[in-house]
Short mmCIF file of C-alpha atoms and ligand atoms in Angstrom, two decimals:
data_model
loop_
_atom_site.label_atom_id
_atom_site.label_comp_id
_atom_site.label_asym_id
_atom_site.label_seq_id
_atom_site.Cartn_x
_atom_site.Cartn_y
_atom_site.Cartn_z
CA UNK Y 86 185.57 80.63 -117.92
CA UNK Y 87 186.23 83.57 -115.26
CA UNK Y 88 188.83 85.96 -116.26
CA UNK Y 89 192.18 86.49 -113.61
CA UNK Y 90 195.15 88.34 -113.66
CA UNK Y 91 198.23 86.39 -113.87
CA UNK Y 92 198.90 87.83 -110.40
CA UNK Y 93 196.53 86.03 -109.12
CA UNK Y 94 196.79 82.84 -110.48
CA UNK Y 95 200.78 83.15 -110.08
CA UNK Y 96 199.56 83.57 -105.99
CA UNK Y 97 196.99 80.72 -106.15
CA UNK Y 98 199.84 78.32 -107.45
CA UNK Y 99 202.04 79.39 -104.76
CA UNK Y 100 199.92 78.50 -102.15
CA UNK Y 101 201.90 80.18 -99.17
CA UNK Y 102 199.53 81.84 -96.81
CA UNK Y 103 196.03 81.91 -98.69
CA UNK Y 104 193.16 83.17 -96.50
CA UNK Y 105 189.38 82.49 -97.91
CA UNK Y 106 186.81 84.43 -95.69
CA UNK Y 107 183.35 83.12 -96.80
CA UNK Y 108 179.48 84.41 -96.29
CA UNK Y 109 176.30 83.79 -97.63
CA UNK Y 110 177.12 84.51 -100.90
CA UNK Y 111 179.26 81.41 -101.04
CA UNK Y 112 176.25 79.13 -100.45
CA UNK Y 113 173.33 80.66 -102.72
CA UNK Y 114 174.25 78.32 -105.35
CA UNK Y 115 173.57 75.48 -102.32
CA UNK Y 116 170.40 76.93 -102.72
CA UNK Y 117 170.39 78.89 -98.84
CA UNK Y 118 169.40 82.09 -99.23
CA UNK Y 119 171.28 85.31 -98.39
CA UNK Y 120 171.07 87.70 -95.76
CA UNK Y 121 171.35 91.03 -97.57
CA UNK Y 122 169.68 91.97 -101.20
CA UNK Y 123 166.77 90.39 -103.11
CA UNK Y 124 165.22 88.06 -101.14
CA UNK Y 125 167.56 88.08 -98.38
CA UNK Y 126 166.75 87.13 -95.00
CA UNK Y 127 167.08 90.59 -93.09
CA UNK Y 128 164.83 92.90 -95.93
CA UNK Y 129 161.66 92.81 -93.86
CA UNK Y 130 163.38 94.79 -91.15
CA UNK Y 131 163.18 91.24 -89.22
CA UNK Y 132 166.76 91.07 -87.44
CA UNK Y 133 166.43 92.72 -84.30
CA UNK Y 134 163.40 90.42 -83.56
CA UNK Y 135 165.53 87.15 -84.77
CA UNK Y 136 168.97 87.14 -84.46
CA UNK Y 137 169.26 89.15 -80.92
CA UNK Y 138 169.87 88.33 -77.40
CA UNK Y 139 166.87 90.94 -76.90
CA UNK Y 140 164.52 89.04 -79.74
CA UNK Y 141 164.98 85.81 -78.15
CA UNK Y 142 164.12 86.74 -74.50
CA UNK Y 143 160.79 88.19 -76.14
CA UNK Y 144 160.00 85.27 -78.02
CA UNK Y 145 162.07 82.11 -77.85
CA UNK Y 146 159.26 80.29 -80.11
CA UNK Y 147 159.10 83.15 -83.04
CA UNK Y 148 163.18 82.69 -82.87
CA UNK Y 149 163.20 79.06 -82.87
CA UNK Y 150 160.41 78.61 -85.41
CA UNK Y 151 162.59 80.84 -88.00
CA UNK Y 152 165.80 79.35 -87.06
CA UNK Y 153 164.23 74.93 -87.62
CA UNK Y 154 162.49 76.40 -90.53
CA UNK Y 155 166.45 77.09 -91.69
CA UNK Y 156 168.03 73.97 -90.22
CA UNK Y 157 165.30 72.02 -91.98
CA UNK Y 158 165.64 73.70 -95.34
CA UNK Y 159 169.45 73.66 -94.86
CA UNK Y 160 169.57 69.98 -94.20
CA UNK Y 161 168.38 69.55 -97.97
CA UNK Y 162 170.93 71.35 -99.08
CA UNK Y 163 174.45 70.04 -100.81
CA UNK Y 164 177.81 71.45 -101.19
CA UNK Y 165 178.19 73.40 -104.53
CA UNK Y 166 181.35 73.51 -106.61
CA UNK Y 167 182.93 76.18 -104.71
CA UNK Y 168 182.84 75.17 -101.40
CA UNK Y 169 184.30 71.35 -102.73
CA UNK Y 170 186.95 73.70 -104.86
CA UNK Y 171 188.03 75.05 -101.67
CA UNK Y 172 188.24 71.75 -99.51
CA UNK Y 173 191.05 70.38 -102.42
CA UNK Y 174 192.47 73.16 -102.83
CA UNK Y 175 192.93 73.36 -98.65
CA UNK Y 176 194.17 69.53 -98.93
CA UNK Y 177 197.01 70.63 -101.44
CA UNK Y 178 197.59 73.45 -99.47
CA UNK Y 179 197.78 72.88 -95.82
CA UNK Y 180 198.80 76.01 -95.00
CA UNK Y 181 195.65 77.80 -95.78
CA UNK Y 182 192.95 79.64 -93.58
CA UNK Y 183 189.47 78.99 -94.47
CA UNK Y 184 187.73 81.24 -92.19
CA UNK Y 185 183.95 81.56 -92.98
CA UNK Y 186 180.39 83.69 -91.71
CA UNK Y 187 178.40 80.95 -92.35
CA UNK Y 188 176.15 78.76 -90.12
CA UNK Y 189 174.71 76.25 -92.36
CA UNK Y 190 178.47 73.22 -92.07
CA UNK Y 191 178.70 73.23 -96.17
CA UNK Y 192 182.23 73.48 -96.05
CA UNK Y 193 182.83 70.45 -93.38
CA UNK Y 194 180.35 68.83 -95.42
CA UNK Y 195 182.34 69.36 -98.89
CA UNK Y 196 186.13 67.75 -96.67
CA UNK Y 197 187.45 71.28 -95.31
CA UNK Y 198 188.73 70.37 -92.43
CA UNK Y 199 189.87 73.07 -90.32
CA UNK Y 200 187.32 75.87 -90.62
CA UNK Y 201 187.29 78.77 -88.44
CA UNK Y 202 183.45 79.48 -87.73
CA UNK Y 203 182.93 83.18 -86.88
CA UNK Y 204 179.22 82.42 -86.32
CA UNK Y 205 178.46 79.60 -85.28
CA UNK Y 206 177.05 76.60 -86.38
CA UNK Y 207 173.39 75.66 -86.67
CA UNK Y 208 172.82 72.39 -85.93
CA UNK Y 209 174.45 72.99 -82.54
CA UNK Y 210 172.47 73.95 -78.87
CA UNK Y 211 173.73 75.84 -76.25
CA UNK Y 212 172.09 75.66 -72.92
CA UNK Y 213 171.01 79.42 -71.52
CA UNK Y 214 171.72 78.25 -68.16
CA UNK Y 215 175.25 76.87 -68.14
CA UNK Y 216 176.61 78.22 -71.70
CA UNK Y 217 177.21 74.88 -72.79
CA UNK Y 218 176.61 73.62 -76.29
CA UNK Y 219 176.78 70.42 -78.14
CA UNK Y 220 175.47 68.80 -81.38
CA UNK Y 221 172.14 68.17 -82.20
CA UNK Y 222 171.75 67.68 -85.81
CA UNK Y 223 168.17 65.80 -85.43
CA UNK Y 224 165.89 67.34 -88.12
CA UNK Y 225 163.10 68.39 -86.77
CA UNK Y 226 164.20 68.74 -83.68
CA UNK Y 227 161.32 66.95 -81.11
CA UNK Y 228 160.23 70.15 -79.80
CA UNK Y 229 160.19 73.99 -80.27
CA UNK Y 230 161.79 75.80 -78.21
CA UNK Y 231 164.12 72.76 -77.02
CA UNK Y 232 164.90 72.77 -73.33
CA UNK Y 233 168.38 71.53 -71.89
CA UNK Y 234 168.49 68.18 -69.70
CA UNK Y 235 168.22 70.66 -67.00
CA UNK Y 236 164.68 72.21 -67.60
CA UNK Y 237 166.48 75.38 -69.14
CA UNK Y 238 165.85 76.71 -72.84
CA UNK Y 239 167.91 75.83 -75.29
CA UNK Y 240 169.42 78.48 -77.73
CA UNK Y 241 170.74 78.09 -81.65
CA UNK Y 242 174.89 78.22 -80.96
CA UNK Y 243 174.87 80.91 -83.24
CA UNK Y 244 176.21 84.74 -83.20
CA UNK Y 245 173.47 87.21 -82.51
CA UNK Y 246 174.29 90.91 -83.08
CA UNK Y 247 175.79 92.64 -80.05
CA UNK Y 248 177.43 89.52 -78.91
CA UNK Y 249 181.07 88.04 -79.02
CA UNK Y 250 182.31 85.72 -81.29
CA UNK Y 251 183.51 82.28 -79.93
CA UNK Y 252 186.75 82.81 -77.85
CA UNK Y 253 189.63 82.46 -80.00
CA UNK Y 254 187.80 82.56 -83.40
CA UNK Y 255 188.76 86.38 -84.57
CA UNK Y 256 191.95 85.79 -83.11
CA UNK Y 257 192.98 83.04 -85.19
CA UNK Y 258 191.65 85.12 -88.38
CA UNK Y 259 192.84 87.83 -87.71
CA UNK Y 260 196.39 86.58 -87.31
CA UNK Y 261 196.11 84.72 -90.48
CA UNK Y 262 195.35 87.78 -92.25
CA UNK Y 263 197.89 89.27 -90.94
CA UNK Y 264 200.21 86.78 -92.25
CA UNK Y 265 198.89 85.99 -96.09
CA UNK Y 266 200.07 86.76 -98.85
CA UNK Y 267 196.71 86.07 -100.57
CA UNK Y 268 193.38 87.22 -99.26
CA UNK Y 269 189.83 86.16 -101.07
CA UNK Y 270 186.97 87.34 -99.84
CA UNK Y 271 183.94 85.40 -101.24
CA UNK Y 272 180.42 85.96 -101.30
CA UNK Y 273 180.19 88.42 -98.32
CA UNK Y 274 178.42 91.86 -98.45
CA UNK Y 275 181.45 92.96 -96.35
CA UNK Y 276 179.27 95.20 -94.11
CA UNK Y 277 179.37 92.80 -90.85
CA UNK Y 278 182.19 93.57 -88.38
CA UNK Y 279 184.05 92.44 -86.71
CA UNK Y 280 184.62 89.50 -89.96
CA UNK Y 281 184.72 92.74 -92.21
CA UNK Y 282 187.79 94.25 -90.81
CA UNK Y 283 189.82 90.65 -91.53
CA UNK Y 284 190.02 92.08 -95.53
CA UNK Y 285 191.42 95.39 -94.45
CA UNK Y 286 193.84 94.09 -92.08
CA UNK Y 287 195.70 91.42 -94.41
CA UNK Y 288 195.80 94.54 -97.16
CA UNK Y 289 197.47 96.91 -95.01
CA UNK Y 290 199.53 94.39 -94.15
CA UNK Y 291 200.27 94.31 -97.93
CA UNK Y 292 198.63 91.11 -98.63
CA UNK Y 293 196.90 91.03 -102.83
CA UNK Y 294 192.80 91.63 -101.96
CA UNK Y 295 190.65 89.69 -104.05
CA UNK Y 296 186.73 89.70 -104.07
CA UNK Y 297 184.51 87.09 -105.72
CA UNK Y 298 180.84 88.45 -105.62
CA UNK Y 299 178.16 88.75 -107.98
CA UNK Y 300 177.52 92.58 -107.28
CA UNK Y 301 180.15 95.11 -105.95
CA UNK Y 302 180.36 95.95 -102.40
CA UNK Y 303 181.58 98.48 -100.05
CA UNK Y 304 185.39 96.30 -100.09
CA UNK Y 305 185.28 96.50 -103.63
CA UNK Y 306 187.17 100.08 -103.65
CA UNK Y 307 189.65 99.15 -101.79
CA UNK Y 308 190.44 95.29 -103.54
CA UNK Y 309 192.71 94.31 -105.61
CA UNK Y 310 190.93 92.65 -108.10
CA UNK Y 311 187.15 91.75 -108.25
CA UNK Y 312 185.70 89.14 -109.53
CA UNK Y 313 181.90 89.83 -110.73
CA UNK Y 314 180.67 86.04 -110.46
CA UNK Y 315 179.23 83.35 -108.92
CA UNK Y 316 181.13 81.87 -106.34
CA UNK Y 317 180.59 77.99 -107.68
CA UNK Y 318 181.81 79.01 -110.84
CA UNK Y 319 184.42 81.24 -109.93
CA UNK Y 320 186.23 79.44 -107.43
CA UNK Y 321 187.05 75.73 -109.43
CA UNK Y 322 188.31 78.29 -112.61
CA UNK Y 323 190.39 80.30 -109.95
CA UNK Y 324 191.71 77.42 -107.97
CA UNK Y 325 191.76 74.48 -110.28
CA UNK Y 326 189.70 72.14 -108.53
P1 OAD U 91 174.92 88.90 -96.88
O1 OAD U 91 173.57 88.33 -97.17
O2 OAD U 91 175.02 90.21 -96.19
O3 OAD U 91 175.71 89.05 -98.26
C1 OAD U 91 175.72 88.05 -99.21
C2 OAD U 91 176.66 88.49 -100.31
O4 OAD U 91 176.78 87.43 -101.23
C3 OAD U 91 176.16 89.71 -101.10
O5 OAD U 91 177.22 90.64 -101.23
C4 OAD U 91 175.76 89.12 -102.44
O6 OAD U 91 176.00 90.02 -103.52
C5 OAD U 91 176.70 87.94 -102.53
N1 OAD U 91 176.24 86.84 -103.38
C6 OAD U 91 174.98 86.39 -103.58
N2 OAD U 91 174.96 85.32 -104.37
C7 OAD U 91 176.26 85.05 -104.67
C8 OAD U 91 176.93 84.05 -105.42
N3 OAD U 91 176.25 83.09 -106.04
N4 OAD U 91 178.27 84.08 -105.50
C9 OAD U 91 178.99 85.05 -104.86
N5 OAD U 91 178.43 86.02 -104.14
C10 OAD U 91 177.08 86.03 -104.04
O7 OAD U 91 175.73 87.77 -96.13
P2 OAD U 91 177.05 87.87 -95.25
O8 OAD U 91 177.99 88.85 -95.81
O9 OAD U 91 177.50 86.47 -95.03
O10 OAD U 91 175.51 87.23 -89.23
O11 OAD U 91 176.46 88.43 -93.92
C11 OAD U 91 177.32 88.55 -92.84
C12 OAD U 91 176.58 88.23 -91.56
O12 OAD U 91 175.42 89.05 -91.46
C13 OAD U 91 176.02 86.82 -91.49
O13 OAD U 91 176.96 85.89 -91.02
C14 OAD U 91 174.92 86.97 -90.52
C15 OAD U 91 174.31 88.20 -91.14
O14 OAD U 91 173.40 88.89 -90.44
C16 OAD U 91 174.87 86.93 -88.14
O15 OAD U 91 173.81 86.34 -88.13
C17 OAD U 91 175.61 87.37 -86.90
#
């Protein structure tokens, strides 16, 4: 059993104006790997070629080969216990902001409904011509790169570095920071901005800063309490789901 303060579980009862931010962290136990650290995605110096604007106009196929490779394994993957901790603890509390990183739809698929998706979602196509996106959860998809209805290539409706997050997104998290009285900030390295800056707004704005992580991080100073352990186990002790 994870040990809390009574601060924080006193908070997590209330329930007025909880805001989870989540990142890879919160899916490892899913079984989808991380970004950042052992075995993370980005440790052979790979990024700029694969998650840029720039990488992708060099080499659409290298791009989309890396990012079906991920839909396919991700596809296999299930909901752990913190993810469906946070979908019933979001139906008891309405009022709560799940605002997450990730890509790869684990919380939709564990019942949160209203996630705010800084990043995009994966199994989702946007056409480079129009900016349009829509749905396309076939696994594999028929053929790499996919090309748009009009003859144009397709692109993964994800966030690439140096681009904007969908319109509206960081709004909408940033103004529920601003407002909570709780802040938990799960399984994120913390090092990404703009979703980085959504912990240090809701604690100047006095909010209690909690971390869940299996490692310290460069938020860690600055929270209120940290919680050194997985997120799956973590988050059904903390919330009671
Ligand atoms: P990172 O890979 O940077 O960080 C994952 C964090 O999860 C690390 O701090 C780990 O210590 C922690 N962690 C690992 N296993 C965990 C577990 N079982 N329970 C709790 N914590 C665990 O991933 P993000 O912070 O999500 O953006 O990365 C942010 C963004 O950078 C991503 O959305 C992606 C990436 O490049 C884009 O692609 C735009």
């Amino acid at each position: 059993m994870t040990a809390f303060s009574a601060r924080l579980r006193e908070l997590v009862e209330r329930g007025r104006g909880v805001v989870a931010l989540t990142g890879a962290g919160m899916s490892a136990e899913s079984g989808v790997p991380t970004f950042r650290g052992q075995s993370g995605f980005w440790e052979d110096g790979s990024v700029e070629d694969l998650a840029t604007a720039a990488g992708f106009a060099r080499d659409p196929r290298r791009v989309w080969d890396w990012y079906e490779a991920r839909r396919i394994q991700i596809s296999r993957c299930a909901p752990n216990a913190g993810h469906l901790a946070l979908a019933r603890y979001g139906e008891m509390h309405p009022e709560m902001r799940l605002v997450t990183q990730n890509v790869d739809g684990l919380h939709a698929a564990a019942g949160s409904g209203r996630v705010i998706a800084l990043h995009g979602d994966l199994f989702r196509v946007r056409c480079t011509r129009d900016g349009l996106s829509r749905e396309d959860r076939r696994v594999p998809l028929p053929e790499i790169p996919p090309r748009c209805g009009c003859g144009a290539l397709l692109r993964p409706d994800v966030v690439w570095f140096g681009e904007l997050l969908p319109e509206g997104a960081m709004e909408e998290a940033t103004e529920a920071a601003r407002r909570c009285e709780l802040f938990l900030s799960i399984g994120t390295s913390a090092v990404v901005y703009p979703a980085a800056a959504l912990p240090e707004v809701a604690k100047r704005r006095g909010a209690y800063l909690v971390e869940i992580n299996i490692e310290e991080t460069p938020l860690s100073p600055v929270a209120d309490e940290v919680i050194l352990a997985p997120a799956a186990e973590a988050l059904p002790d903390l919330l009671g789901a």
